Coordinates of C-alpha atoms in Angstrom, one line a residue:
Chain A
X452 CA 52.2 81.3 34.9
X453 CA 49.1 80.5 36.8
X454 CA 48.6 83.9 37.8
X455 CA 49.0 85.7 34.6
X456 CA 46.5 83.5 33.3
X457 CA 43.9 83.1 35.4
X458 CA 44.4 87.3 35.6
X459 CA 44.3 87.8 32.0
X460 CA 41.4 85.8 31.7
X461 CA 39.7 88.0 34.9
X462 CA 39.9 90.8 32.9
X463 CA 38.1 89.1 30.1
X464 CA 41.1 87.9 28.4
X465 CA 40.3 84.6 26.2
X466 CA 43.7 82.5 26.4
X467 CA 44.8 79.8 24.4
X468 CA 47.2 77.4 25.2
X469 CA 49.8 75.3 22.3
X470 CA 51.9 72.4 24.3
X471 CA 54.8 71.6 23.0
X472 CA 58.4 70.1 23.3
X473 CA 60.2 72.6 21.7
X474 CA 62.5 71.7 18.3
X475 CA 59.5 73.5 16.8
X476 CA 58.7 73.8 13.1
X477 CA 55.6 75.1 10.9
X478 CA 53.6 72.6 12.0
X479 CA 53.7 74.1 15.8
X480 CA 53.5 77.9 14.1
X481 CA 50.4 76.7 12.9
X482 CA 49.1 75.8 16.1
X483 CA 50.4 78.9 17.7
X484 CA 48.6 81.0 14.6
X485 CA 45.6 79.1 15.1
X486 CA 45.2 79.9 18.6
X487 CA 46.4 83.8 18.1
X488 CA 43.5 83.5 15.8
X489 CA 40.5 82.2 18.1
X490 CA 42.4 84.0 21.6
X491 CA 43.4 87.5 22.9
X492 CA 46.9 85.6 24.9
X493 CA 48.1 82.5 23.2
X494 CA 50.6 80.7 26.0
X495 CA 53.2 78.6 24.4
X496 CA 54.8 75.3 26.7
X497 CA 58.0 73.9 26.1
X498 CA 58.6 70.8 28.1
X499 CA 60.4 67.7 26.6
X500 CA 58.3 65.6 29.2
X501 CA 60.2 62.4 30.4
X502 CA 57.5 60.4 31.2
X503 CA 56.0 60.3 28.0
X504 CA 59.5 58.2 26.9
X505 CA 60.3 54.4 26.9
X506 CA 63.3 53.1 28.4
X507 CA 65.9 53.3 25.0
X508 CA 63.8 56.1 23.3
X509 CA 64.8 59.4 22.2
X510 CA 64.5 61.4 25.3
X511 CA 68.5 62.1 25.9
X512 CA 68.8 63.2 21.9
X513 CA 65.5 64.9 21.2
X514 CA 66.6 68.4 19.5
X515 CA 66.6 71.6 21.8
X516 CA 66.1 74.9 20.3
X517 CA 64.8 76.8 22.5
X518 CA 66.0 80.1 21.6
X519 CA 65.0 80.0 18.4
X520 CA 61.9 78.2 19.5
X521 CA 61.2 81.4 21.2
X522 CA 61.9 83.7 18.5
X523 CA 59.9 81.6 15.9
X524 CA 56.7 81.9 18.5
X525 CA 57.0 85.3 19.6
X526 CA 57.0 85.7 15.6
X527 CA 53.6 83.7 15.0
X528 CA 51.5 86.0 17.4
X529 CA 52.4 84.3 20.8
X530 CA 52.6 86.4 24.0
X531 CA 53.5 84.5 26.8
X532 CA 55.6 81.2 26.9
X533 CA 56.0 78.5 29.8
X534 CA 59.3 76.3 29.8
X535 CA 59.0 74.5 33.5
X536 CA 62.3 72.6 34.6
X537 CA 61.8 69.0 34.9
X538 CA 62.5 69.3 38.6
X539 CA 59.4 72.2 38.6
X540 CA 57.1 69.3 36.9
X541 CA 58.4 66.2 38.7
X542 CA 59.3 67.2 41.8
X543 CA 61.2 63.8 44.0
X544 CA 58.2 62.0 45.4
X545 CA 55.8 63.1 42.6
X546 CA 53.7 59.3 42.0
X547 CA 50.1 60.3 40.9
X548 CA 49.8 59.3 37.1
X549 CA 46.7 59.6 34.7
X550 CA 45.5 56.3 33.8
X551 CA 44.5 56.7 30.0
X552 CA 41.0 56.1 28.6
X553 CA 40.4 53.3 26.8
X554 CA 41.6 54.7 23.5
X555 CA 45.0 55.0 24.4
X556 CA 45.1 50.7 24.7
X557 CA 45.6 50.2 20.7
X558 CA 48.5 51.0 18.5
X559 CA 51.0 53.3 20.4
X560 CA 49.4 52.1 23.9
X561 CA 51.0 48.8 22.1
X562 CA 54.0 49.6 20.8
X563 CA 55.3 52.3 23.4
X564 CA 53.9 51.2 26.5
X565 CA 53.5 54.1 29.0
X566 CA 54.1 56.6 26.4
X567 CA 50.1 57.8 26.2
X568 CA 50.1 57.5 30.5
X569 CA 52.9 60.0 30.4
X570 CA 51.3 62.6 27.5
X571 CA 47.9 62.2 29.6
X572 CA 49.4 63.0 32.8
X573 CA 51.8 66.0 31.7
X574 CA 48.7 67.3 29.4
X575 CA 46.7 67.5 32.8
X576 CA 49.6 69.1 35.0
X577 CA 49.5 71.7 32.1
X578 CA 46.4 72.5 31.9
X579 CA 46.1 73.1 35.8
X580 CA 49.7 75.0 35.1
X581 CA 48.1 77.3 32.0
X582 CA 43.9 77.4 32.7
X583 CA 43.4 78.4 29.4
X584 CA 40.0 79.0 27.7
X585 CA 41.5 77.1 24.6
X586 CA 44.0 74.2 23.8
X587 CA 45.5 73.4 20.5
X588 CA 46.8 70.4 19.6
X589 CA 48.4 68.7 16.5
X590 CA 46.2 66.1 14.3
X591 CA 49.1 64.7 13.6
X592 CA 49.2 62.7 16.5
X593 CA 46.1 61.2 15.9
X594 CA 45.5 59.2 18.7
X595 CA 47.0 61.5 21.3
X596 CA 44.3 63.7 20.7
X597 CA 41.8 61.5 21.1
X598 CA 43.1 60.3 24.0
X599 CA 43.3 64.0 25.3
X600 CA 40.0 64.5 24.2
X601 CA 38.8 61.7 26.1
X602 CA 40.7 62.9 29.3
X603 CA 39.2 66.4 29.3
X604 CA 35.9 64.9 29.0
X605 CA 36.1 61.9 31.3
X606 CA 37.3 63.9 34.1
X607 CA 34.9 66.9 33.9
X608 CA 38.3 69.8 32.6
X609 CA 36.7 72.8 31.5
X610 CA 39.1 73.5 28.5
X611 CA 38.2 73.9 24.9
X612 CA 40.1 71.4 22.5
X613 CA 40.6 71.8 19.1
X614 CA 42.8 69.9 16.9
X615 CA 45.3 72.0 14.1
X616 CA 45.5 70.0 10.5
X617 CA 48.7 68.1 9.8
X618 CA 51.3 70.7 8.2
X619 CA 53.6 69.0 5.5
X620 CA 56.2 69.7 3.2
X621 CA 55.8 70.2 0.0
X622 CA 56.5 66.5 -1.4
X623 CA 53.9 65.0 1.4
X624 CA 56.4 64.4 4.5
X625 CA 54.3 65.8 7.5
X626 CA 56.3 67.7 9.4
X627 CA 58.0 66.5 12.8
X628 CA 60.7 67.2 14.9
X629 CA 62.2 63.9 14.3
X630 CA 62.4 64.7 11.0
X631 CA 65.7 66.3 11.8
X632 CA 67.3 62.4 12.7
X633 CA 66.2 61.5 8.5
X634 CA 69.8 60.9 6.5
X635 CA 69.1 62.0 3.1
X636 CA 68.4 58.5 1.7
X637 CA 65.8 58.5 4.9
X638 CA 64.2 61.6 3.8
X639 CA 63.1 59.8 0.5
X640 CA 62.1 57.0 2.3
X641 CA 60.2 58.6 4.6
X642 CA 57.9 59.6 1.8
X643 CA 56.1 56.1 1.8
X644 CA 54.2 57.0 5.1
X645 CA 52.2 59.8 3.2
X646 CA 51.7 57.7 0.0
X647 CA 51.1 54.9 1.7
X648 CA 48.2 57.0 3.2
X649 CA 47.0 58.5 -0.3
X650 CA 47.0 55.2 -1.7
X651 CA 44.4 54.1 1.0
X652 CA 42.6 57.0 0.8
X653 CA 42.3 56.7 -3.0
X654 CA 41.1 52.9 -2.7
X655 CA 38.9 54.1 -0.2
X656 CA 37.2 56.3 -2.2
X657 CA 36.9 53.9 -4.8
X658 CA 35.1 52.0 -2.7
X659 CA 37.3 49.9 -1.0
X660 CA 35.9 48.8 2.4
X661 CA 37.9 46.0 3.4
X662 CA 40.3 46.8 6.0
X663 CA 42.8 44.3 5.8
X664 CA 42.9 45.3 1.9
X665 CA 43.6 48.8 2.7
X666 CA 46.4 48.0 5.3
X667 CA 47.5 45.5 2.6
X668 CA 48.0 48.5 0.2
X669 CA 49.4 50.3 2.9
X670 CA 52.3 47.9 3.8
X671 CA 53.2 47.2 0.2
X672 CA 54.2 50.5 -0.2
X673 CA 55.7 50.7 3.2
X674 CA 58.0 48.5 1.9
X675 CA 61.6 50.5 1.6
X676 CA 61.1 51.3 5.5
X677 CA 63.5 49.8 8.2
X678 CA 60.0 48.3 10.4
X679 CA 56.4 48.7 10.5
X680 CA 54.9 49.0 13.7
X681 CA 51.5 49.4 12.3
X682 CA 49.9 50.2 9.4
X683 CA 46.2 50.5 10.2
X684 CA 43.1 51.1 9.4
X685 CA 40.5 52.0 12.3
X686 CA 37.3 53.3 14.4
X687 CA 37.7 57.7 13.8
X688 CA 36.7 57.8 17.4
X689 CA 37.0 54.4 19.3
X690 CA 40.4 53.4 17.3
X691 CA 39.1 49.8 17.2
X692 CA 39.6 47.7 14.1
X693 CA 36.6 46.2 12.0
X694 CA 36.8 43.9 9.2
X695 CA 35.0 46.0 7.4
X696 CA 35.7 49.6 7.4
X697 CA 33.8 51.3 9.7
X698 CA 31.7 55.4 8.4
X699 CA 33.8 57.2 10.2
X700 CA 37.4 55.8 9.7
X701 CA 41.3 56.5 9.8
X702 CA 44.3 55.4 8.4
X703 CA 47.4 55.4 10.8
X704 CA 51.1 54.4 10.2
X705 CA 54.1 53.8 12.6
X706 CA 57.4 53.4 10.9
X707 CA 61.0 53.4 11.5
X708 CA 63.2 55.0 8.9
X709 CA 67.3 55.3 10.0
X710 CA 67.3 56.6 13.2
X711 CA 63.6 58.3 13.5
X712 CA 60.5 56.7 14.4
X713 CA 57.8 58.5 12.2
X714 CA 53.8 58.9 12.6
X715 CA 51.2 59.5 10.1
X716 CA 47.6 59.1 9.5
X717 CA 44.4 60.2 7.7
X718 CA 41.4 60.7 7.9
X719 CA 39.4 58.0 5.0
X720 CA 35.5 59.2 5.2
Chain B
X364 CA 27.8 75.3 38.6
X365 CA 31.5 75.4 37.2
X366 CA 29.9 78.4 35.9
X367 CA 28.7 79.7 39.4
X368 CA 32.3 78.9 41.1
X369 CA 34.1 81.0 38.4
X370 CA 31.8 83.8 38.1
X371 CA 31.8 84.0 42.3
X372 CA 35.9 84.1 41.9
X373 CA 35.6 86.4 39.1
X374 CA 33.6 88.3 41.5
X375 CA 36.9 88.5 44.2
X376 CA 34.8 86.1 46.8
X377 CA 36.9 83.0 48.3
X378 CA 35.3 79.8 47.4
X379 CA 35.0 76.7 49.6
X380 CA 33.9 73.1 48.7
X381 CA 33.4 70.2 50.9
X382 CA 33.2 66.8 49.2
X383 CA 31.1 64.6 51.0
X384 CA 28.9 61.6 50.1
X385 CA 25.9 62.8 51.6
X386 CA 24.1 61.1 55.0
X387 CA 25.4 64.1 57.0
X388 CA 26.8 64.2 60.5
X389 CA 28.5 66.6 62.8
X390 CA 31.7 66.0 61.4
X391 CA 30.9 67.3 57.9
X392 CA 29.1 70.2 59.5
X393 CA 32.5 70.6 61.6
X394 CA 33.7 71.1 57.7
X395 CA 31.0 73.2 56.6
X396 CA 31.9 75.5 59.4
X397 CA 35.0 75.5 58.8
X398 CA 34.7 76.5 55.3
X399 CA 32.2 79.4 56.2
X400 CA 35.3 80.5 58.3
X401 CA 37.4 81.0 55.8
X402 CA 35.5 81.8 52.7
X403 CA 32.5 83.7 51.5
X404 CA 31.0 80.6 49.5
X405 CA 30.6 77.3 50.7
X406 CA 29.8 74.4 48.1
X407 CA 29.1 70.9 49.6
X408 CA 28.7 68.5 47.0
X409 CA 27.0 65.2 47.7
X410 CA 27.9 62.2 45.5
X411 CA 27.9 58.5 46.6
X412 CA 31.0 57.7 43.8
X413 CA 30.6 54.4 42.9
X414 CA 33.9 53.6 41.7
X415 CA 35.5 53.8 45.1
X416 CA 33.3 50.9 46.6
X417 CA 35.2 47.8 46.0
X418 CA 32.5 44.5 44.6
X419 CA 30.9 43.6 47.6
X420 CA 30.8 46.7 49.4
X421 CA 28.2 49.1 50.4
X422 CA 27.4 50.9 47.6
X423 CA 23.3 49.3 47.8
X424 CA 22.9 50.1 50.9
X425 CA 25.1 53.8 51.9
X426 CA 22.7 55.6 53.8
X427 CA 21.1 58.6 51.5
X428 CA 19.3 61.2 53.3
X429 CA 19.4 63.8 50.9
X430 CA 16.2 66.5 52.1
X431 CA 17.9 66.5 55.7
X432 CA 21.5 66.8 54.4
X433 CA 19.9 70.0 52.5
X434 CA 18.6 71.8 56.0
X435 CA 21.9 70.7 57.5
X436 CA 24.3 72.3 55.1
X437 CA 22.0 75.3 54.7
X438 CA 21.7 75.7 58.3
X439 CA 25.5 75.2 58.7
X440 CA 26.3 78.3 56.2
X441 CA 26.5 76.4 52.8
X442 CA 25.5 78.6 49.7
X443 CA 25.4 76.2 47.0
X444 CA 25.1 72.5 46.7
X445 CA 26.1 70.2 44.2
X446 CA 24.3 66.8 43.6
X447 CA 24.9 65.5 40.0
X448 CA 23.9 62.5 39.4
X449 CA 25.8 59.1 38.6
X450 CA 25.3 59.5 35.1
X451 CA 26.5 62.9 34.7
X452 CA 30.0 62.2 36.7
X453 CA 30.4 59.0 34.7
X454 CA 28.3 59.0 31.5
X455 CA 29.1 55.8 29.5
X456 CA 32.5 55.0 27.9
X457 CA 34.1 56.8 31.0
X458 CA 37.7 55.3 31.5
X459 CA 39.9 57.6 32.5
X460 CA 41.0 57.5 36.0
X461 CA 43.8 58.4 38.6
X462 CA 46.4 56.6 39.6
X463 CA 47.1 57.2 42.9
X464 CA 50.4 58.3 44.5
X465 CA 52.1 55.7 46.4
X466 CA 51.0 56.9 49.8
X467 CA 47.5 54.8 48.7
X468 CA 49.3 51.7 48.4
X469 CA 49.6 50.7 52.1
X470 CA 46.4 50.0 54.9
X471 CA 43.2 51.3 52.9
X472 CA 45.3 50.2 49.7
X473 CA 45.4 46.9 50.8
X474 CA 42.3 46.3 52.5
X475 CA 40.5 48.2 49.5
X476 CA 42.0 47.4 46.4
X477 CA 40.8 50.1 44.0
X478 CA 39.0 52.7 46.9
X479 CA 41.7 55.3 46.8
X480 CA 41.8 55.1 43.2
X481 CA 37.9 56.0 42.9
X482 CA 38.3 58.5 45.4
X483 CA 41.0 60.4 43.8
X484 CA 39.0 60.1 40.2
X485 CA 36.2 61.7 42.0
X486 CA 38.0 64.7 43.9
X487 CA 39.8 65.3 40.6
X488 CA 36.5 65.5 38.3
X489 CA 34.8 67.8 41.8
X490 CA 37.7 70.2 41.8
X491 CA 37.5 70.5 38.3
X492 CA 33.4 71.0 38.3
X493 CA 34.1 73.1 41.1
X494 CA 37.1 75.1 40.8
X495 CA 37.0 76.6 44.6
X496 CA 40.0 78.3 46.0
X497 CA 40.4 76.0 49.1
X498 CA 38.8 72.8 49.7
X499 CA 38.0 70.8 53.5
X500 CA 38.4 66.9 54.3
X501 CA 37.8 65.4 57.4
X502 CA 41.4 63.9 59.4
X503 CA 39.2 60.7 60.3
X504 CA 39.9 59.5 56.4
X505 CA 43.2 60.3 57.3
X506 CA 45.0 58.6 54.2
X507 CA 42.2 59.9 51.7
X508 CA 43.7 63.0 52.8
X509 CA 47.3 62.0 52.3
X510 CA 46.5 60.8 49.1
X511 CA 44.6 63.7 48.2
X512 CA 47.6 66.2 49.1
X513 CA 50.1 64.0 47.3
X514 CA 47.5 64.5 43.9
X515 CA 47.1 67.7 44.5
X516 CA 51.2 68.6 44.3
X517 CA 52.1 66.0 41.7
X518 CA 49.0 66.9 39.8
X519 CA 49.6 71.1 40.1
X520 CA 46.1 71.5 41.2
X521 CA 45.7 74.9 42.3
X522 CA 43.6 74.4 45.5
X523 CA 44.4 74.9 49.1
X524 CA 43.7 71.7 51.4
X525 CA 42.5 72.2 54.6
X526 CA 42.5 68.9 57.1
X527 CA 39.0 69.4 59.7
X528 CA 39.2 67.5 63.3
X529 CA 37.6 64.3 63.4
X530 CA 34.5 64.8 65.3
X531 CA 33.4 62.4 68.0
X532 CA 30.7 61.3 70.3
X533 CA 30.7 62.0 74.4
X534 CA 32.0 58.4 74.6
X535 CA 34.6 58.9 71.8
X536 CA 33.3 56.8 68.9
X537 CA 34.5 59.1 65.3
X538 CA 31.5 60.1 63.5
X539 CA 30.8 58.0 60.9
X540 CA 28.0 58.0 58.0
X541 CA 28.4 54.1 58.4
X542 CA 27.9 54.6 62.3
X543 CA 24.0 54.2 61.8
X544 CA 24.7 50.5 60.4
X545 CA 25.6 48.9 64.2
X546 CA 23.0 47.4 66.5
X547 CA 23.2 48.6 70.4
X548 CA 25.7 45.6 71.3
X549 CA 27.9 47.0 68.1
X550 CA 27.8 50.2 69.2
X551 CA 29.3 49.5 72.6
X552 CA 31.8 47.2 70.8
X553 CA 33.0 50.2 68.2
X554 CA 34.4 51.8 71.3
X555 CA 37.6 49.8 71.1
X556 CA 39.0 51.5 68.4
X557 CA 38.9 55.1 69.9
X558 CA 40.2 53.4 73.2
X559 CA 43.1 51.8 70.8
X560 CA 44.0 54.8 69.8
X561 CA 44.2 56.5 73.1
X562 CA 46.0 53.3 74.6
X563 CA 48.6 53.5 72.0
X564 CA 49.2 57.5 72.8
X565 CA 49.4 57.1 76.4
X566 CA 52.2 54.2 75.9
X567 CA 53.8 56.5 73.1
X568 CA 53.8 59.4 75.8
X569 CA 55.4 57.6 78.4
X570 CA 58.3 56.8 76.1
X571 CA 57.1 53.4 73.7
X572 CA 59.1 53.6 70.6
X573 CA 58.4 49.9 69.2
X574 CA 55.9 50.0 66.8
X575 CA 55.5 46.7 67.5
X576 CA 54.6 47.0 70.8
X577 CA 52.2 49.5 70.5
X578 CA 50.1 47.8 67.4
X579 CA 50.6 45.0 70.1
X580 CA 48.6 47.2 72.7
X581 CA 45.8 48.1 69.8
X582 CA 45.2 44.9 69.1
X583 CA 44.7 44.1 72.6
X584 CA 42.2 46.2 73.2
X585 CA 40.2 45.6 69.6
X586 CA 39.6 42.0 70.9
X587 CA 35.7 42.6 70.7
X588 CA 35.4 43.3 67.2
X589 CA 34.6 41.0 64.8
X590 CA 37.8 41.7 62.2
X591 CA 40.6 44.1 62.1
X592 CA 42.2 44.9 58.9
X593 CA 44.9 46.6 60.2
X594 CA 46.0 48.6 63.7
X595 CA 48.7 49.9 62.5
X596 CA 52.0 53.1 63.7
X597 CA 53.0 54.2 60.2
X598 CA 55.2 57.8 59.5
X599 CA 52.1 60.3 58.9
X600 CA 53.4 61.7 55.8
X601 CA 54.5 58.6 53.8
X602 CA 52.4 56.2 56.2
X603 CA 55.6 53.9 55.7
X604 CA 55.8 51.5 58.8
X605 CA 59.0 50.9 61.1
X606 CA 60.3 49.3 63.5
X607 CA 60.6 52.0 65.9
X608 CA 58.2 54.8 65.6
X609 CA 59.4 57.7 63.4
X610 CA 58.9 61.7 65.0
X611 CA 56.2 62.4 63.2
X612 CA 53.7 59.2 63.5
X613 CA 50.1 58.5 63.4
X614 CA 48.1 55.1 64.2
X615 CA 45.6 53.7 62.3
X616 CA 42.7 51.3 62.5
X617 CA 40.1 49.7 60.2
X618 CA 37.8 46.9 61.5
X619 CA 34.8 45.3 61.1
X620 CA 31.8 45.5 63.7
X621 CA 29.0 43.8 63.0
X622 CA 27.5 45.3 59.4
X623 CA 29.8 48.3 59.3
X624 CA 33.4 48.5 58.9
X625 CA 34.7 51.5 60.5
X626 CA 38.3 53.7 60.7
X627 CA 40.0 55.9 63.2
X628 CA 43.3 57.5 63.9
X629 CA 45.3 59.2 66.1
X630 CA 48.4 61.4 65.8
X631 CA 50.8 59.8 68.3
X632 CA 53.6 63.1 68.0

């Protein structure tokens, strides 16, 4: 994989790269399409990365589809894809971790502990893997971006990140591959993440700058849900929490509905 | 000079960096040399890393004598040089760094809490600003280099590691940038560690298998320093100690000697 890139990109070749863990969906495609776009290769990875799960997480049921994961990105422009075994990225002995920037402490880094460690650490192992020109990542997961974003900068990776807009279906849901564990009584639930999110963003724009209002909003239509982990309103770039809502500002939500534990969020300013 | 690095590759020429932190000696000249061997560029950077000198330490005073370590390099075959400043390898808000691999946790680890951390932040960010195809370490820090290898293979970082000799002086004392800290009495004194070392491979030679014994023998001999952190047989890869001596084992010392605390090893096997 290493060589094909760092060939392609010898002869002039700009590559992109999309991560993944497979169980893809239109959200992904639009990563892939995004990066087919902007590069003349666009490398897909599919690795359901181990470290990045908690003890009693999802890691044993997340969905593999990998050949129609394959098909689907082959489809959307894609020319090559890398699908490392786990023993290929953890071989027995492996022990050096990224420590996360500061931005990973908050919100996930609270309520799965380890989780941004284990995305920061596989992201890097990729991008030494696949030394693409270009990365693509969801915006869905907010703060894993900025996390990444963080990394690449804080220890000097010359990669290009851009971040693909949150795909969703057509009644708000954003799409995920744990969408797939939703009952359908948890498929309408799961609606309350994205209007819980409008609602902010509506109060928001009508002025609304107290944050503990907005997550009040937020929670009280995030009622119907089996548990809030957090419902937040926070710094764009440093994810820290102000009374009052600070210019550049994003709403995030955690929740559990049946069996699948959802993300959300939204930009306010 | 990312840029430089790439476009030399792009080029087909073999690129070689040696990290040091300036105040240049023999021994990274040995490295220098042994870079010019084997490639046809040879970056030495030159950064005195903060973040692996522990609160107390001597960060202040490290001796920086960057116009002669310029005439040295270039001298020795060195191309291009690479001198950023603190700022630029940690601007503000930098807080992502490397956990080591477990190979740090022992001696240094110890004795250092947080050293082996900094210094495989920094090696990290250097191969990153400069992407060479093989870089050089001296054996004297002989677990900076076990630590490095281990993030190198856990990490995927696509550079080749090449361990240089320790150097040393007619009377045997390794070369050391904080050699230039000890007084004339010191300087007489710092030969017990070099004459541990050989006491503990003549006793392994004639057949001593207790490590005991032998860190017995080291610390014999060290009797005219003013503190020894540790004088220690460990296995050289996972620098694990037993009770008797693997096949493959090194020795180890750190201790102080008047201003300077110095290291030195020696492969028993």
């Amino acid at each position: 994989m290493h060589e094909a890139v760092v060939k392609a990109r010898a002869r002039g070749r700009r590559v992109g790269v999309v991560p993944t863990m497979g169980a893809l969906h239109e959200g992904h495609l639009s990563l892939v399409r995004a990066s087919v776009e902007r590069c003349d290769e666009t490398v897909v990875t599919i690795f359901v990365n181990p470290t990045q799960f908690g003890p009693g997480e999802d890691l044993a049921k997340y969905p593999r589809t990998f050949d129609e994961d394959i098909a689907r990105v082959e489809a959307a422009g894609a020319t090559m894809v890398f699908a490392p075994s786990n023993e290929e990225m953890y071989p027995s002995g492996a022990s050096t971790f990224v420590e996360p920037p500061s931005v990973a402490i908050p919100l996930e880094g609270k309520f799965r502990p380890g989780h941004l460690r284990g995305v920061a650490t596989i992201v890097l192992k990729l991008f030494h893997a696949v030394p693409a020109d270009v990365a693509i990542f969801g915006r869905k997961d907010y703060q894993q971006f900025k996390v990444i974003e963080a990394m690449v900068r804080d220890l000097n990776v010359a990669i290009e990140l851009v971040a693909g807009e949150t795909v969703r279906e057509s009644d708000g849901l954003a799409m995920s591959s744990r969408n797939r564990y939703l009952s359908s009584d948890d498929r309408v639930r799961a609606l309350s993440l994205s209007r819980a999110l409008s609602i902010a963003h509506e109060a928001y724009r009508q002025g609304e700058r107290s944050t503990a209002a907005l997550e009040a909003l937020m929670s009280e239509e995030l009622r119907g849900v089996d548990s809030v982990d957090y419902a937040s309103v926070v710094d764009a770039d440093t994810l820290q929490r102000y009374d009052i809502v600070p210019p550049k500002a994003v709403a995030l939500i955690a929740a559990r509905v049946g069996g699948a534990r959802l993300i959300d969020n939204r930009t306010l300013s």
